[in-house]
PDB file of C-alpha atoms and ligand atoms in Angstrom:
ATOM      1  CA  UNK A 186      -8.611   4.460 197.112  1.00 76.00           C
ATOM      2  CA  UNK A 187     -10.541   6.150 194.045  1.00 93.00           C
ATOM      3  CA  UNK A 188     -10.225   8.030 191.449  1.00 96.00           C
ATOM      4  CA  UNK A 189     -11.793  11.699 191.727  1.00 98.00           C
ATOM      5  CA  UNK A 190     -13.345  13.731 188.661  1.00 98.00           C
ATOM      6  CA  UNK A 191     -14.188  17.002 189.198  1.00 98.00           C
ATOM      7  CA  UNK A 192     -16.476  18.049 186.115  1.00 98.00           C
ATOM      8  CA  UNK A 193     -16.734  21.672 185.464  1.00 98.00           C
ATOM      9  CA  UNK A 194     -17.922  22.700 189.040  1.00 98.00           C
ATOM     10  CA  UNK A 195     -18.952  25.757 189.783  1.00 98.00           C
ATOM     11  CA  UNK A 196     -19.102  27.796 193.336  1.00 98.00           C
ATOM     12  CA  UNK A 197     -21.299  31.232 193.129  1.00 98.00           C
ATOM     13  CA  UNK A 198     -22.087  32.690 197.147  1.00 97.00           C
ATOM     14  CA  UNK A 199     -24.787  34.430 198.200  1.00 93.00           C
ATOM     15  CA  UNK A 200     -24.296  38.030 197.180  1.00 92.00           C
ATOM     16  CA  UNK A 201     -23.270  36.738 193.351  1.00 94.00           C
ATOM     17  CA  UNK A 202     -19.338  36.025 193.781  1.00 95.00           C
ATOM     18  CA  UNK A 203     -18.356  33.389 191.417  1.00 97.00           C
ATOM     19  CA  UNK A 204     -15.251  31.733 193.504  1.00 98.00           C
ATOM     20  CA  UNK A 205     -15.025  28.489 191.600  1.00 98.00           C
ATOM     21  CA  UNK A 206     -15.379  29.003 187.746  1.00 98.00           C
ATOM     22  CA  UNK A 207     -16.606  25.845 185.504  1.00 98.00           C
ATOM     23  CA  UNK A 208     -12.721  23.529 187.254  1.00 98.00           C
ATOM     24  CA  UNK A 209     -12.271  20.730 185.789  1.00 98.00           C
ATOM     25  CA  UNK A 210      -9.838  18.199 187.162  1.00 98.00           C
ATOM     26  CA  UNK A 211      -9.230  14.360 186.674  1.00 98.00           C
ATOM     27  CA  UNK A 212      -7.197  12.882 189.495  1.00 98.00           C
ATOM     28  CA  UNK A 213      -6.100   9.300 188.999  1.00 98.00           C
ATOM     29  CA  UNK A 214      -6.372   6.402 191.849  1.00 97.00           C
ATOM     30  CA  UNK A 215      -4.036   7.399 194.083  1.00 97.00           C
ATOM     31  CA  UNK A 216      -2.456  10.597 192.852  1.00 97.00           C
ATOM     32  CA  UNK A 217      -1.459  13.477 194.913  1.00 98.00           C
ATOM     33  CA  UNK A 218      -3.044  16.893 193.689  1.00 98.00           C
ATOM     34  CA  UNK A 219      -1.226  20.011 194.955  1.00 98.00           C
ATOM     35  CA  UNK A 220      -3.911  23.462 194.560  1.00 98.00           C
ATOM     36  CA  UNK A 221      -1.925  26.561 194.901  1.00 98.00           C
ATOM     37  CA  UNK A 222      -2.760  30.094 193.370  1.00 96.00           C
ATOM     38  CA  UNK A 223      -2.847  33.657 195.020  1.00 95.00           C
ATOM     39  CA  UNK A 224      -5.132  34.178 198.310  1.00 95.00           C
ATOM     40  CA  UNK A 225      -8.782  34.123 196.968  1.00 96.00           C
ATOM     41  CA  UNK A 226      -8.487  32.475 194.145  1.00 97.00           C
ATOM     42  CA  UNK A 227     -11.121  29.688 195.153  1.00 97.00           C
ATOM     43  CA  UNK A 228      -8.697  26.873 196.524  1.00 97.00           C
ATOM     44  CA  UNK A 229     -10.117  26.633 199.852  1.00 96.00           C
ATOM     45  CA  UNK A 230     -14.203  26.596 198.177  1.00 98.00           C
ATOM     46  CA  UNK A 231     -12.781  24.203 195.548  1.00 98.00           C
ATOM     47  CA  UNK A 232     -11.975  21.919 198.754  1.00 98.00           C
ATOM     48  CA  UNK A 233     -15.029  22.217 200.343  1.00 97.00           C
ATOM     49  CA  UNK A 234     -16.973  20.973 197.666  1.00 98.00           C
ATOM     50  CA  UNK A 235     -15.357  18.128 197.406  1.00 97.00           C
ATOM     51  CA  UNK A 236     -15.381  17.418 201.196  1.00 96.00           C
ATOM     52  CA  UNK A 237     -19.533  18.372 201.099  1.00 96.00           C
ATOM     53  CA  UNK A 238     -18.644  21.422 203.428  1.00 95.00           C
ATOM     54  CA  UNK A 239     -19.855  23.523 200.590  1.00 96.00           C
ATOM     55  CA  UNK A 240     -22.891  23.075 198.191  1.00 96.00           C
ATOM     56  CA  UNK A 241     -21.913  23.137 194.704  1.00 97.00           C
ATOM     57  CA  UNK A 242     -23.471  25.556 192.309  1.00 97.00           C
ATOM     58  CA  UNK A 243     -22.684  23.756 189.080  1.00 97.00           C
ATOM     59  CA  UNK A 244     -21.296  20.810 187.998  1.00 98.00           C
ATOM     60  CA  UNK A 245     -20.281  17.433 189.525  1.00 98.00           C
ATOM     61  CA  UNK A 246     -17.784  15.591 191.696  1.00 98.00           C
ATOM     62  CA  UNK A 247     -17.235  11.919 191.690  1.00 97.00           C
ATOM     63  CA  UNK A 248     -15.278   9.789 194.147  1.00 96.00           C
ATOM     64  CA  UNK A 249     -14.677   6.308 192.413  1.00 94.00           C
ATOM     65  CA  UNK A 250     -18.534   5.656 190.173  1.00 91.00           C
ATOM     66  CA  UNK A 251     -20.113   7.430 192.609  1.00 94.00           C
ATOM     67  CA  UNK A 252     -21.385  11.556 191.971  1.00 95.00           C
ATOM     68  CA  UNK A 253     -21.268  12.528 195.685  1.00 95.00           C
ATOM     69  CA  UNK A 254     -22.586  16.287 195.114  1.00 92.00           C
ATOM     70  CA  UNK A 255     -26.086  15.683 197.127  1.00 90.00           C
ATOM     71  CA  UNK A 256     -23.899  13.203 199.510  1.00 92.00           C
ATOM     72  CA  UNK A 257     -23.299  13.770 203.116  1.00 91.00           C
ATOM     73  CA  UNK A 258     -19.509  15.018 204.222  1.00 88.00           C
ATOM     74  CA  UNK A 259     -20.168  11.997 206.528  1.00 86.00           C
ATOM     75  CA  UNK A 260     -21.066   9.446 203.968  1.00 89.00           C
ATOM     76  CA  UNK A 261     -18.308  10.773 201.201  1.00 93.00           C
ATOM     77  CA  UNK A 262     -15.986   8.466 202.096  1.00 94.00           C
ATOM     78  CA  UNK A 263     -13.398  11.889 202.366  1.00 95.00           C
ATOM     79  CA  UNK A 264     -11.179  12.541 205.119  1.00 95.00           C
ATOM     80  CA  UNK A 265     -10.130  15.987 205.675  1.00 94.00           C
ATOM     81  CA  UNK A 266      -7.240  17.897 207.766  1.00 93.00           C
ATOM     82  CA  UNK A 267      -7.485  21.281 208.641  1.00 91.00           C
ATOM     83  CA  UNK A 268      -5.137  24.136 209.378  1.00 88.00           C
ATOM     84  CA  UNK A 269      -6.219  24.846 212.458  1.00 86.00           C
ATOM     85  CA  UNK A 270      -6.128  20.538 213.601  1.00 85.00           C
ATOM     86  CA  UNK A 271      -9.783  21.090 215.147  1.00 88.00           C
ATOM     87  CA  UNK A 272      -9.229  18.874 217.608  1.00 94.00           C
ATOM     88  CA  UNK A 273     -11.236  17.881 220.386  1.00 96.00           C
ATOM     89  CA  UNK A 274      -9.657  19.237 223.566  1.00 96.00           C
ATOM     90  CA  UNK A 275     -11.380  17.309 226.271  1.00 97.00           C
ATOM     91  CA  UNK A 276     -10.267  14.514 224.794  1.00 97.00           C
ATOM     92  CA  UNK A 277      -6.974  12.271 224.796  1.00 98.00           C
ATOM     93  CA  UNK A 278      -5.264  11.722 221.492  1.00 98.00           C
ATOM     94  CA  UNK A 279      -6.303   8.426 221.684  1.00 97.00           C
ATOM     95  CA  UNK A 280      -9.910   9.645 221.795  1.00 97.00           C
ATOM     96  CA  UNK A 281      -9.831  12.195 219.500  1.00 97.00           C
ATOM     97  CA  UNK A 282      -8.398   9.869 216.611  1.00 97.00           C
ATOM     98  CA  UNK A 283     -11.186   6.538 217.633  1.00 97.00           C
ATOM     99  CA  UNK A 284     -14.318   9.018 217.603  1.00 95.00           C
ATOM    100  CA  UNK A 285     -15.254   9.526 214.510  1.00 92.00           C
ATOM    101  CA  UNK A 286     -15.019   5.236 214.262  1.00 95.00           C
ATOM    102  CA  UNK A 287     -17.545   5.082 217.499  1.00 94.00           C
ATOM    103  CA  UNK A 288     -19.939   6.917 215.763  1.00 92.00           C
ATOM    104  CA  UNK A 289     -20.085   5.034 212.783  1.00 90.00           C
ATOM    105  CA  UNK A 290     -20.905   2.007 214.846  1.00 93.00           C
ATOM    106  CA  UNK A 291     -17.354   0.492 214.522  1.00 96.00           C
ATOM    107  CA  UNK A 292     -16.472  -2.502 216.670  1.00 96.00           C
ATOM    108  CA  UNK A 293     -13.632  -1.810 219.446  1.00 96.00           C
ATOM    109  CA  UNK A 294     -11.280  -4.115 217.994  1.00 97.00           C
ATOM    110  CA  UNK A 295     -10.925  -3.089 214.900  1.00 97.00           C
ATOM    111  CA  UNK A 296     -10.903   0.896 216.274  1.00 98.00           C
ATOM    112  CA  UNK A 297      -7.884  -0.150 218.561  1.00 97.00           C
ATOM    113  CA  UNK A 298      -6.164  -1.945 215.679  1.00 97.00           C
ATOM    114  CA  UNK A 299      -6.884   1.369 213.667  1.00 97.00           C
ATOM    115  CA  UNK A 300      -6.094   3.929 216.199  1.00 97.00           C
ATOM    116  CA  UNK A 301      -2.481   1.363 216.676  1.00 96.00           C
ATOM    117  CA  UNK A 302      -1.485   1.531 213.458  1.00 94.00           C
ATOM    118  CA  UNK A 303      -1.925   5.391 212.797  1.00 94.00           C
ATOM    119  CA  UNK A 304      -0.249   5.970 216.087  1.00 95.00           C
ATOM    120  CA  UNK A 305       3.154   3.679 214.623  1.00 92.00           C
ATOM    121  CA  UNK A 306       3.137   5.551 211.365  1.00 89.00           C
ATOM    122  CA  UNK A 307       2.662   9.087 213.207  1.00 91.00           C
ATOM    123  CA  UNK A 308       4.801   8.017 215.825  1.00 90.00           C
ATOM    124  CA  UNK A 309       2.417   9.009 218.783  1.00 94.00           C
ATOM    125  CA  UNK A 310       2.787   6.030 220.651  1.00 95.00           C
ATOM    126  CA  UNK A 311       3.552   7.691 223.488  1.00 96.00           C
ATOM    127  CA  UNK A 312       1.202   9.939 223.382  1.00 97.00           C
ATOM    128  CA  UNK A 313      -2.224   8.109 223.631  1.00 97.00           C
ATOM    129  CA  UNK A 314      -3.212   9.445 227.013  1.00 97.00           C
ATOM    130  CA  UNK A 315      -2.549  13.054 226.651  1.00 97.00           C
ATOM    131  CA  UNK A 316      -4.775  15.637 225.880  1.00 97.00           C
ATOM    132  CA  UNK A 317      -4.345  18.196 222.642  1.00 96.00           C
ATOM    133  CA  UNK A 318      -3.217  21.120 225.105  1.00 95.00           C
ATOM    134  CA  UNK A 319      -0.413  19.020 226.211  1.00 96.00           C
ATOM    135  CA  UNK A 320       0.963  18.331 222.611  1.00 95.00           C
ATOM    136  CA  UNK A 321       2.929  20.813 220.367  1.00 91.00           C
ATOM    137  CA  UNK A 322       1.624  22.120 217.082  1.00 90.00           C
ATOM    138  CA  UNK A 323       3.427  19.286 215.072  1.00 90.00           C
ATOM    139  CA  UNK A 324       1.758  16.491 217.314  1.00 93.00           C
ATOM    140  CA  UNK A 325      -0.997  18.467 217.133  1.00 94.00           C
ATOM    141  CA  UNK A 326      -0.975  18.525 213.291  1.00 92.00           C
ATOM    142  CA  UNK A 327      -0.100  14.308 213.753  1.00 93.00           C
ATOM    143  CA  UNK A 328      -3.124  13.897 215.866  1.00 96.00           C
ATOM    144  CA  UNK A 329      -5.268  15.703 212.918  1.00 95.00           C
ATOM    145  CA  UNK A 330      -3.571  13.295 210.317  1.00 94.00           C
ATOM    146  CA  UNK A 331      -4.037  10.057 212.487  1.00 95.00           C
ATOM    147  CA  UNK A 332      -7.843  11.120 213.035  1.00 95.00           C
ATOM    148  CA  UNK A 333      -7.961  11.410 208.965  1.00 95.00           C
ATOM    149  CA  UNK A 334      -6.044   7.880 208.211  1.00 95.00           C
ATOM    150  CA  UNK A 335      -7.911   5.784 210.682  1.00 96.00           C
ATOM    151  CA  UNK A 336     -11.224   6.336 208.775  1.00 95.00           C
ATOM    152  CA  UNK A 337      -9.300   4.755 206.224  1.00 94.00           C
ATOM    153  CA  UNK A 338     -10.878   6.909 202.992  1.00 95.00           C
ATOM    154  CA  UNK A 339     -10.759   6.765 199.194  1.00 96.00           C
ATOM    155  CA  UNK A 340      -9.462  10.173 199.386  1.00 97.00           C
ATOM    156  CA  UNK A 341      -7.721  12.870 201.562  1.00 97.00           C
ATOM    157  CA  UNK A 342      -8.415  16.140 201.471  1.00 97.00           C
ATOM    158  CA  UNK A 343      -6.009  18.936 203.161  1.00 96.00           C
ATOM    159  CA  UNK A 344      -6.464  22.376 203.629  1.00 95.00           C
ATOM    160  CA  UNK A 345      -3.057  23.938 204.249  1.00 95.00           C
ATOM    161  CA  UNK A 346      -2.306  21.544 207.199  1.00 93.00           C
ATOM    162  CA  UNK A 347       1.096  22.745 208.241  1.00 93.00           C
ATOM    163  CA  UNK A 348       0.776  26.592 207.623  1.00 90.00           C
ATOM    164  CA  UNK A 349       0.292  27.426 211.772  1.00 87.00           C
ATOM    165  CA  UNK A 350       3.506  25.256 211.787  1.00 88.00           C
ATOM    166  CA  UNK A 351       6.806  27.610 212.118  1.00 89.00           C
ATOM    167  CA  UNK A 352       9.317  26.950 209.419  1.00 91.00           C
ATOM    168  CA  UNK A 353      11.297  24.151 210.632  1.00 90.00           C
ATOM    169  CA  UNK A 354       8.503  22.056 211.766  1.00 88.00           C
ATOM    170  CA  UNK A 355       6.656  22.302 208.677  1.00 91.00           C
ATOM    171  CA  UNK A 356       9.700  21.481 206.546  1.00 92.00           C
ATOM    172  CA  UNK A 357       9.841  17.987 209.199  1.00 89.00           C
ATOM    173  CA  UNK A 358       6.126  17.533 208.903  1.00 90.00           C
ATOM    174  CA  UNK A 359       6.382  18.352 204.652  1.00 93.00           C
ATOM    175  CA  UNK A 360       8.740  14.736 204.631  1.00 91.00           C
ATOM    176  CA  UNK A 361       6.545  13.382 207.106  1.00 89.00           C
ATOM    177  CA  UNK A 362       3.693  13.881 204.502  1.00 93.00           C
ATOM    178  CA  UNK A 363       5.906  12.362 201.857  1.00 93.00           C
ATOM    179  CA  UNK A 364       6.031   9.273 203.576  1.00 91.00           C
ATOM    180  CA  UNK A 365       2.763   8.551 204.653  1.00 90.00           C
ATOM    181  CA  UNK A 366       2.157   9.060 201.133  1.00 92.00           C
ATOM    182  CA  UNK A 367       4.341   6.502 199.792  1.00 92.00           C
ATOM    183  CA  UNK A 368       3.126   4.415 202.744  1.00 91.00           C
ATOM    184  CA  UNK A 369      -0.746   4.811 202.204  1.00 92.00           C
ATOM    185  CA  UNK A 370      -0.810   5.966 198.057  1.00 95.00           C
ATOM    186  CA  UNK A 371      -3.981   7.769 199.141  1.00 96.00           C
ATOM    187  CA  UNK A 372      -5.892   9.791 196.122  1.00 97.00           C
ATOM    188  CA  UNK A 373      -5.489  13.560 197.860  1.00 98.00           C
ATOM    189  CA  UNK A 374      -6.459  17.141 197.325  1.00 98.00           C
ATOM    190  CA  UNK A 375      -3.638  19.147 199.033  1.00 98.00           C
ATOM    191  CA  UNK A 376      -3.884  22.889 199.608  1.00 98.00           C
ATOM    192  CA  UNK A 377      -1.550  25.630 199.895  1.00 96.00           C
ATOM    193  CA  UNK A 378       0.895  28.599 199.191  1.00 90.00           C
ATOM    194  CA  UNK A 379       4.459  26.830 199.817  1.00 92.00           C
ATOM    195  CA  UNK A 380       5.881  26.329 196.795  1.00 93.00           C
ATOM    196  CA  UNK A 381       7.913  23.759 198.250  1.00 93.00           C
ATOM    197  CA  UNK A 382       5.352  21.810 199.828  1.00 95.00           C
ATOM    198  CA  UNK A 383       3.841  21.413 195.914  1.00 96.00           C
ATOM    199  CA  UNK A 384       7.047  20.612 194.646  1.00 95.00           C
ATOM    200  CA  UNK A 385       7.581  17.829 197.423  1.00 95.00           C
ATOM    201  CA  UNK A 386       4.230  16.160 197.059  1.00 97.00           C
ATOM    202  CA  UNK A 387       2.597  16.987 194.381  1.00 98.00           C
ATOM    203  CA  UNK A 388       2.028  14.565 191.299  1.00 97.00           C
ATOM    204  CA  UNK A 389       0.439  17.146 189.483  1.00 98.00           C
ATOM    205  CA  UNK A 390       0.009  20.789 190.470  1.00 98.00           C
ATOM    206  CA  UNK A 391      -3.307  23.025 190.159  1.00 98.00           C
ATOM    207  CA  UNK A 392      -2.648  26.618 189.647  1.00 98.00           C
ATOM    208  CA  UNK A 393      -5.716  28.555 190.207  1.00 98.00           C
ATOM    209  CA  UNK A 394      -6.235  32.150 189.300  1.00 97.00           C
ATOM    210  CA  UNK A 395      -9.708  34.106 189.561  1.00 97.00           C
ATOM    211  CA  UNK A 396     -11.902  30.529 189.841  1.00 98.00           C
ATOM    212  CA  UNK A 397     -10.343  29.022 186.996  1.00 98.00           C
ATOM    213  CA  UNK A 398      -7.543  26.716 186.045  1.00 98.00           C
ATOM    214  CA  UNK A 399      -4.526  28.676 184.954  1.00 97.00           C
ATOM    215  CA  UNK A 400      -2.154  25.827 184.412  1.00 97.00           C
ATOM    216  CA  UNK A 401      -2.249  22.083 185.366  1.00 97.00           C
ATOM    217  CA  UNK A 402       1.097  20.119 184.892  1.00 97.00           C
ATOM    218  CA  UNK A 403       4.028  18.068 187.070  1.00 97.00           C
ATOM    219  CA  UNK A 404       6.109  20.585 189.593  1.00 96.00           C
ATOM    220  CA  UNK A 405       8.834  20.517 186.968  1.00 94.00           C
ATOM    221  CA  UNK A 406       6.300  22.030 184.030  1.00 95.00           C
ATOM    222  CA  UNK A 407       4.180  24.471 186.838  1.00 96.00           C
ATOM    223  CA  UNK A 408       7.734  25.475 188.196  1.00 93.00           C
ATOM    224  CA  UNK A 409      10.275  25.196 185.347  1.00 84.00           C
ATOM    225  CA  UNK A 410      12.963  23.367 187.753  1.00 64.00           C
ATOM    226  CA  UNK A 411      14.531  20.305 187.175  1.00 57.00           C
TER     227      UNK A 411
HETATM  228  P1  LIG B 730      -8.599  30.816 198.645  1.00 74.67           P
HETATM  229  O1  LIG B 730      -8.801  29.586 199.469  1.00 74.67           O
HETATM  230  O2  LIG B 730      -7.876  30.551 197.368  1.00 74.67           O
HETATM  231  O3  LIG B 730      -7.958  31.938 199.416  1.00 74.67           O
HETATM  232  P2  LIG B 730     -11.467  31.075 198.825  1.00 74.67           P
HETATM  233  O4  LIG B 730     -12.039  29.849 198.232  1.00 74.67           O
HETATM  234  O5  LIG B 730     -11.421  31.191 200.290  1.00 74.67           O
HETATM  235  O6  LIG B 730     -10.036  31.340 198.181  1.00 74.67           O
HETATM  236  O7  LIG B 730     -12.295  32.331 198.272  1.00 74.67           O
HETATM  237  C1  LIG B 730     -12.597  32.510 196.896  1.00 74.67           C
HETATM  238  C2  LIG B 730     -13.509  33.736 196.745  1.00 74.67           C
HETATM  239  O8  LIG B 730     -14.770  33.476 197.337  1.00 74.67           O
HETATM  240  C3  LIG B 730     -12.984  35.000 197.402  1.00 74.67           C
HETATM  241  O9  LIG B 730     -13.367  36.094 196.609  1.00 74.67           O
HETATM  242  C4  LIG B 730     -13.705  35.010 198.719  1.00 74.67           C
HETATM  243  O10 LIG B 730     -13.827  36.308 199.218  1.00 74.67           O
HETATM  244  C5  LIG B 730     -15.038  34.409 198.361  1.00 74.67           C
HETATM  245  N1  LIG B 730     -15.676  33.693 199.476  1.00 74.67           N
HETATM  246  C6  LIG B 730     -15.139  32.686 200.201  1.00 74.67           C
HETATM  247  N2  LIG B 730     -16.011  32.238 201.127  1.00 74.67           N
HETATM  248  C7  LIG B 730     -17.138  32.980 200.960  1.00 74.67           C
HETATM  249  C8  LIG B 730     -18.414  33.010 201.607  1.00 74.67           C
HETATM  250  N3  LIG B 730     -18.712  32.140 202.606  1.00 74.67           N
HETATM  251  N4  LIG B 730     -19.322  33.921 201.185  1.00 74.67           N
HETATM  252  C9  LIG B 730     -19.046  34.756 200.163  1.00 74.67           C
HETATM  253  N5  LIG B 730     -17.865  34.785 199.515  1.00 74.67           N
HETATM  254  C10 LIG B 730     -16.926  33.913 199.910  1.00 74.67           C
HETATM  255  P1  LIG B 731     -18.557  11.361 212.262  1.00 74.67           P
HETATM  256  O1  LIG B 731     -17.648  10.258 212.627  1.00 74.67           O
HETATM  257  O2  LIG B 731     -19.965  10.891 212.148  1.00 74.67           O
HETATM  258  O3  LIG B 731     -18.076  12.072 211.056  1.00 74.67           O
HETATM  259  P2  LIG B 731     -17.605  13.569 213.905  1.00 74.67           P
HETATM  260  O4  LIG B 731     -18.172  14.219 215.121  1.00 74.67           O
HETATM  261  O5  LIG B 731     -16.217  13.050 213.933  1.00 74.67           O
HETATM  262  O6  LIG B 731     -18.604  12.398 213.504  1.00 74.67           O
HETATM  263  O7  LIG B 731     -17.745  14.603 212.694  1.00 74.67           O
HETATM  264  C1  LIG B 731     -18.799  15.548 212.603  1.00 74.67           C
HETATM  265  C2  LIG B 731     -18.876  16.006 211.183  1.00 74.67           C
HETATM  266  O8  LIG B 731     -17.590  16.418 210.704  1.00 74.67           O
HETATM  267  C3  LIG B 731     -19.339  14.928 210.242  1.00 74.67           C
HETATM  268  O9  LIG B 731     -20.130  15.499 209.220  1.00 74.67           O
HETATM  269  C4  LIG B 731     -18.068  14.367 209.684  1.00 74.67           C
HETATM  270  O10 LIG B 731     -18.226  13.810 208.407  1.00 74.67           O
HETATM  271  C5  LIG B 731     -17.184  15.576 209.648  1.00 74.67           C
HETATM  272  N1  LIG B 731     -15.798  15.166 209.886  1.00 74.67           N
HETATM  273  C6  LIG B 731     -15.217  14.785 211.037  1.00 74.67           C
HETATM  274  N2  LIG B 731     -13.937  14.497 210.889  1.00 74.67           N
HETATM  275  C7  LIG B 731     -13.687  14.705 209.594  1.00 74.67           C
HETATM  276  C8  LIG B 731     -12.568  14.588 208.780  1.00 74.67           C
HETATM  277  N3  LIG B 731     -11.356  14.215 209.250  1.00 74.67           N
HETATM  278  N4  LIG B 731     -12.695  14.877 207.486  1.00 74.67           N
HETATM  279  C9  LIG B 731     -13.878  15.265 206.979  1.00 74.67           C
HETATM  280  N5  LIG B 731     -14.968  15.418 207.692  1.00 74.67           N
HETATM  281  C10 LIG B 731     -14.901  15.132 208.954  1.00 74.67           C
END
């Protein structure tokens, strides 16, 4: 686990649109940071800068002492989940979650104790052997999860995981979250636009607006609920 500070970062594209606007954000060892805000309002480039997926114009991002922005995605010591799982499909579950281990030289015991363990908590035991095509979108999602845990990382990063989920599943998956939260107390970045999800998980909440903060606060202060 670390601590992540995010120091007045700023994203401009090619073709001069400023998507991430001088952000700011302090997130504590171990806290869970919701970003929501309308569609565009630089959530998903915010992300990508911190996973390295995106260079960053201005600024800098540090995970524990160390300023990672000229740091390989691969050496950031980040583990990301995507909407859309991007997972392997000619490979088992079992594969698909030890990969990313093999190619960082791992030794097979420890992958199998790894791969195990996220398998328990995601309860895909009984999955191992089958491929992604023969899962449904929750496992799916699971599978995408377990690959993130098993590398073990100071932080996670999400970008709207359980949005190709239909409602029911993502409320299931939403507690599933919860847990593995109070399980792991991983420092994570979480994005979306369910306002229930950022109730749920969030420690603090991120509203974004244009590339900027609008508001940072608990659910209760973004959201006004008890
Ligand atoms: P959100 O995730 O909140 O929907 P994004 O970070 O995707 O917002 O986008 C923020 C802004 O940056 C938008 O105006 C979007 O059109 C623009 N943008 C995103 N990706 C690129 C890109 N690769 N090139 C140019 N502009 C981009
Ligand atoms: P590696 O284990 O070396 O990362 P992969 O083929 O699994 O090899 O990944 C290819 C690229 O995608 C690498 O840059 C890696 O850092 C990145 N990557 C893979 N999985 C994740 C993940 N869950 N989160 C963030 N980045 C990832």
């Amino acid at each position: 686990m670390a601590s992540v500070r995010i120091e007045e970062i700023s994203k401009v594209y090619a073709g001069g649109v400023r998507a991430v606007d001088r952000v700011s954000i302090d997130i504590a060892d171990g806290e869970f940071i919701v970003l929501v805000g309308p569609s565009g309002c630089g959530k998903s480039t915010l992300l990508r800068m911190v996973a390295g997926l995106e260079t960053v114009t201005e600024g800098a991002i540090a995970i524990g002492e160390r300023i990672v922005n000229e740091v390989d995605p691969a050496d950031r010591d980040i583990a990301m989940v995507f909407q859309n799982y991007a997972l392997y499909p000619h490979m088992s579950v079992r594969q698909n979650m030890a990969y990313g281990l093999k190619n960082r030289g791992m030794d097979r015991a420890e992958i199998a104790r790894r791969v195990a363990e996220a398998a328990g908590i995601l309860h895909l035991g009984d999955y191992l052997e089958r491929k992604p095509r023969q899962l449904s979108g929750g496992q799916r999602q699971r599978v995408a999860m377990g690959r993130a845990i098993v590398r073990e990382p100071a932080c996670f990063l999400f970008d709207e995981p359980l949005s190709n989920l239909d409602a029911k599943l993502r409320i299931e998956m939403r507690s599933e979250i919860k847990q593995l939260q109070k399980r792991l107390g991983t420092t994570s970045i979480y994005v979306t636009h369910d306002q229930l999800e950022a109730m749920t998980l969030a420690d603090r909440v991120v509203v974004l607006n244009g590339g900027r903060v609008e508001q940072i606060g608990t659910p209760r202060e973004v959201y006004h609920r008890p």
